[in-house]
Coordinates of C-alpha atoms in Angstrom, one line a residue:
M647 CA -0.2 -0.1 0.2
S648 CA 0.9 3.7 -0.4
D649 CA 1.8 6.2 2.4
L650 CA 0.2 8.6 0.1
A651 CA -1.7 10.0 3.3
D652 CA 1.0 10.8 4.9
N653 CA 1.7 13.8 2.2
H654 CA 5.5 13.7 1.8
V655 CA 7.3 16.9 0.1
N656 CA 10.5 16.9 -0.6
T657 CA 12.8 20.3 0.3
R658 CA 15.8 19.1 -0.9
S659 CA 16.2 20.9 -4.4
L660 CA 18.6 19.5 -7.3
Q661 CA 18.7 22.0 -9.2
T662 CA 20.5 24.3 -6.5
E663 CA 22.8 21.7 -5.1
L664 CA 23.7 20.6 -9.1
T665 CA 24.2 24.3 -10.1
A666 CA 26.1 25.5 -6.7
K667 CA 28.2 22.7 -7.4
R668 CA 28.7 23.7 -11.8
D669 CA 29.3 26.8 -10.0
S670 CA 32.0 26.4 -7.7
G671 CA 33.9 24.7 -10.9
R672 CA 33.2 21.1 -10.7
K673 CA 32.0 19.1 -13.3
L674 CA 28.9 16.4 -12.1
L675 CA 29.0 13.4 -12.5
L676 CA 25.5 11.3 -12.2
P677 CA 25.8 7.5 -12.2
Y678 CA 23.1 5.0 -12.9
V679 CA 22.2 2.3 -10.4
T680 CA 19.2 0.0 -11.7
A681 CA 17.1 -0.7 -8.1
G682 CA 17.2 -4.3 -7.6
I683 CA 19.9 -5.2 -9.8
V684 CA 21.8 -6.9 -7.3
P685 CA 20.4 -7.3 -2.9
N686 CA 22.0 -5.0 -2.3
W687 CA 22.1 -2.6 -4.9
M688 CA 21.6 0.2 -2.6
D689 CA 25.2 -0.5 -1.1
C690 CA 26.0 -0.1 -5.1
V691 CA 24.1 3.5 -4.7
E692 CA 26.0 4.3 -1.4
A693 CA 28.8 3.3 -2.8
V694 CA 29.0 5.8 -6.3
I695 CA 28.3 8.4 -3.9
E696 CA 31.9 7.7 -2.1
A697 CA 33.0 7.5 -5.5
G698 CA 32.5 10.6 -6.1
A699 CA 28.9 11.6 -7.7
D700 CA 27.2 15.1 -7.3
A701 CA 23.7 12.7 -7.6
V702 CA 22.4 8.9 -8.0
E703 CA 19.8 8.0 -11.4
I704 CA 18.2 5.5 -9.9
G705 CA 16.7 2.5 -12.5
I706 CA 12.7 1.9 -11.5
P707 CA 12.6 -1.4 -14.4
F708 CA 10.2 -1.8 -15.9
S709 CA 9.3 -4.5 -18.9
D710 CA 9.4 -2.4 -21.6
P711 CA 12.0 0.4 -21.6
A712 CA 12.2 1.8 -25.2
M713 CA 15.2 4.0 -24.5
D714 CA 16.9 1.7 -22.8
G715 CA 20.0 -0.4 -25.3
P716 CA 20.4 -3.9 -24.3
T717 CA 22.5 -3.7 -21.3
I718 CA 19.9 -1.7 -19.3
Q719 CA 16.7 -3.7 -20.6
Q720 CA 19.2 -6.6 -19.4
A721 CA 19.7 -4.9 -16.2
S722 CA 15.9 -4.3 -16.1
V723 CA 14.9 -8.0 -16.7
Q724 CA 17.2 -9.2 -13.8
A725 CA 16.2 -6.8 -11.2
L726 CA 12.4 -7.8 -12.5
N727 CA 13.5 -11.6 -12.4
N728 CA 15.0 -10.6 -8.2
G729 CA 11.5 -9.1 -7.6
I730 CA 11.9 -6.0 -7.8
T731 CA 8.3 -3.1 -7.9
P732 CA 7.9 0.1 -8.1
H733 CA 6.7 -0.1 -4.0
G734 CA 9.5 -2.2 -3.1
A735 CA 12.5 0.4 -5.3
L736 CA 11.0 2.8 -3.3
S737 CA 10.0 1.5 0.2
E738 CA 14.4 -0.1 0.3
L739 CA 15.1 3.0 -0.7
R740 CA 12.9 4.9 2.6
T741 CA 15.0 2.9 4.7
R742 CA 18.4 4.9 4.6
E743 CA 19.2 9.1 4.2
F744 CA 21.8 9.8 1.5
A745 CA 24.1 12.3 1.0
V746 CA 23.3 13.4 -3.2
P747 CA 20.3 13.9 -4.7
L748 CA 18.1 10.8 -6.0
I749 CA 16.5 10.7 -9.2
A750 CA 14.0 8.2 -10.3
M751 CA 14.0 7.3 -14.0
T752 CA 11.3 4.7 -15.2
Y753 CA 8.7 4.8 -18.3
F754 CA 4.7 7.1 -17.6
N755 CA 3.0 3.6 -17.9
L756 CA 4.6 2.3 -14.4
V757 CA 3.6 6.2 -13.6
F758 CA 0.0 5.7 -14.4
R759 CA -0.8 2.4 -13.4
Y760 CA 1.1 4.0 -10.2
G761 CA -1.0 7.1 -10.0
N762 CA 0.3 10.5 -10.6
E763 CA -0.3 11.8 -7.0
R764 CA 1.1 7.8 -5.0
F765 CA 4.1 8.4 -7.4
A766 CA 4.8 11.8 -6.3
S767 CA 4.1 11.6 -2.6
D768 CA 6.7 8.3 -2.5
L769 CA 9.1 9.2 -4.0
A770 CA 9.5 12.2 -1.7
A771 CA 9.4 9.7 0.7
A772 CA 11.5 7.2 -1.0
G773 CA 14.3 10.6 -0.5
C774 CA 14.1 11.5 -4.3
A775 CA 14.7 14.9 -5.7
A776 CA 13.9 14.3 -8.5
A777 CA 11.9 12.1 -12.2
I778 CA 12.5 11.2 -16.0
L779 CA 10.4 9.8 -17.4
P780 CA 11.8 10.1 -21.3
D781 CA 8.6 8.8 -22.6
L782 CA 5.9 11.8 -21.9
P783 CA 5.8 14.4 -23.3
F784 CA 5.6 17.5 -22.2
E785 CA 2.5 18.4 -23.8
L786 CA 1.5 15.7 -22.5
A787 CA 2.1 15.4 -18.5
G788 CA 0.1 18.0 -16.9
E789 CA -1.1 15.7 -14.4
W790 CA 2.2 14.9 -13.5
Q791 CA 3.8 18.3 -13.4
E792 CA 1.1 19.2 -10.8
A793 CA 2.1 16.0 -8.5
A794 CA 4.8 16.8 -9.1
T795 CA 5.2 19.7 -8.1
A796 CA 3.3 19.6 -4.9
H797 CA 5.5 16.6 -3.6
G798 CA 8.4 19.3 -4.5
I799 CA 9.8 16.6 -7.3
E800 CA 11.1 18.3 -10.0
N801 CA 10.8 16.6 -14.0
V802 CA 13.8 17.0 -15.7
L803 CA 12.9 17.0 -18.8
L804 CA 15.2 14.9 -22.8
A805 CA 16.7 17.4 -25.2
A806 CA 17.7 15.5 -28.6
P807 CA 20.3 16.9 -31.4
V808 CA 17.0 16.6 -33.6
T809 CA 15.6 18.9 -30.9
S810 CA 13.4 22.3 -32.9
D811 CA 15.3 25.4 -31.6
E812 CA 11.5 26.1 -30.5
R813 CA 11.2 22.9 -28.6
L814 CA 14.4 23.4 -27.6
A815 CA 13.1 27.1 -25.3
Q816 CA 9.8 24.8 -24.8
L817 CA 11.8 22.5 -23.1
V818 CA 13.8 24.4 -21.0
E819 CA 10.7 26.3 -19.5
R820 CA 9.5 23.5 -18.5
T821 CA 12.2 21.4 -16.7
S822 CA 13.4 21.3 -13.3
G823 CA 16.8 20.2 -12.3
F824 CA 18.6 20.1 -15.2
I825 CA 18.6 19.0 -18.8
Y826 CA 19.7 15.8 -20.2
T827 CA 21.2 16.3 -22.9
V828 CA 21.4 13.6 -24.7
S829 CA 24.6 12.2 -27.1
T830 CA 23.2 11.3 -29.7
M831 CA 20.2 9.4 -31.8
G832 CA 19.4 6.8 -30.8
T833 CA 19.1 4.3 -27.4
T834 CA 21.6 3.8 -23.9
G835 CA 24.7 1.5 -24.8
E836 CA 27.9 1.9 -24.1
R837 CA 30.1 3.6 -26.9
A838 CA 33.3 3.1 -28.6
E839 CA 32.9 7.1 -29.4
L840 CA 30.9 10.6 -28.6
D841 CA 28.4 11.3 -31.6
N842 CA 29.9 15.4 -31.4
A843 CA 26.3 16.4 -32.2
A844 CA 26.1 15.8 -28.2
T845 CA 28.4 19.0 -28.6
V846 CA 26.5 20.9 -30.0
L847 CA 23.3 20.0 -28.8
S848 CA 24.8 21.7 -25.5
Q849 CA 25.9 25.5 -26.7
R850 CA 22.5 25.7 -28.1
V851 CA 21.1 25.1 -24.6
K852 CA 23.6 26.7 -22.5
A853 CA 22.8 29.6 -25.4
I854 CA 19.5 29.9 -23.7
S855 CA 19.2 28.8 -20.3
D856 CA 21.2 28.4 -17.2
L857 CA 20.8 24.9 -15.5
P858 CA 23.2 22.8 -15.5
V859 CA 23.1 20.6 -19.3
I860 CA 24.6 17.1 -18.3
I861 CA 25.3 14.5 -21.3
G862 CA 24.0 11.0 -21.2
F863 CA 24.2 7.9 -23.9
G864 CA 26.9 5.8 -24.8
I865 CA 29.5 7.6 -21.8
S866 CA 31.1 4.7 -20.7
N867 CA 35.0 5.7 -19.5
P868 CA 37.2 7.8 -18.2
E869 CA 37.9 9.4 -21.7
H870 CA 34.3 9.5 -22.7
A871 CA 33.5 11.9 -19.6
V872 CA 36.5 14.9 -20.5
S873 CA 35.4 14.8 -23.3
A874 CA 31.7 15.5 -23.1
A875 CA 32.1 17.5 -20.1
R876 CA 34.4 19.9 -22.1
S877 CA 30.2 21.6 -23.7
S878 CA 28.5 20.7 -21.1
D879 CA 28.1 20.9 -16.9
G880 CA 28.8 16.8 -16.8
V881 CA 27.7 13.5 -17.5
I882 CA 25.7 9.9 -17.0
V883 CA 26.7 7.1 -16.8
A884 CA 25.3 4.3 -16.7
S885 CA 25.2 0.9 -18.7
A886 CA 29.4 1.1 -18.1
L887 CA 28.5 0.6 -14.3
M888 CA 25.3 -1.6 -14.6
R889 CA 27.2 -4.6 -17.4
T890 CA 30.0 -5.0 -14.6
L891 CA 27.3 -5.8 -12.5
L892 CA 25.5 -7.7 -14.8
D893 CA 28.9 -9.7 -15.8
G894 CA 29.4 -10.5 -12.2
G895 CA 31.4 -7.9 -11.7
S896 CA 31.7 -6.3 -7.5
I897 CA 29.8 -2.6 -5.8
D898 CA 33.6 -1.7 -5.4
Q899 CA 34.7 -2.5 -9.6
V900 CA 31.5 -0.5 -9.8
A901 CA 32.8 2.1 -7.8
S902 CA 36.4 2.2 -8.8
Q903 CA 34.7 3.1 -12.3
V904 CA 33.3 6.0 -10.7
S905 CA 36.3 6.9 -8.8
A906 CA 38.4 7.0 -12.0
I907 CA 35.9 9.2 -13.8
R908 CA 35.7 11.2 -11.5
V909 CA 40.1 12.3 -11.0
A910 CA 39.5 12.1 -14.5
L911 CA 37.2 14.8 -14.1
D912 CA 38.9 16.6 -11.4
E913 CA 42.2 17.1 -13.2
A914 CA 41.1 18.1 -16.5
F915 CA 38.7 21.1 -15.3

């Protein structure tokens, strides 16, 4: 059952915290962890924070993750097979406090079934400061946005290389937390090289907004991160970390990957 009756409201601002760190000269690092991918997945969240994360994206598994490539899809399947549910993931998060903001990432079908109000309230109770719903166009997000705002949940929107100038301006007005800039057209996943479109898109966003601009999709190693951060305020790292766990690697190994990227960013900027 939901804890909606408690009417939870988040008081932590992802946007404020990320903007302050960016303004101090720090490049932002946002690792991703699939809830339930391993039984002690929350220890992984703690480990990537200790390794230098500025916020952590928590993937709430969905059976048909359209935006995700094969690695995150496999991570979601493994988590679902482990018995994780949206309410279960949020209930587990509620048992701990983390030193940086958490961002829930999932798909709107799940939120629709859960209920906008209930989901926003339970996110707040779980300590989440923001949410990413990549398949929900902002034109259709009115009810979700209203519920999210009422519970202090920031709504992070995605910008893609093909986003028109007009739509980009509308998107910037409606997003909060940061602007998630997609590095390339396609799904998430490890890549050998980053698409130059990410640089162009970051520059377009920075020309019209002071929100932190963070690049995701395909950031797999320190070199990628440094390259992407030259034109942006930071990076999201997801598939490369979850691949380590899927291949039987340890949480310490995931933390080492995050630490290596943190060190590279700090040394380069």
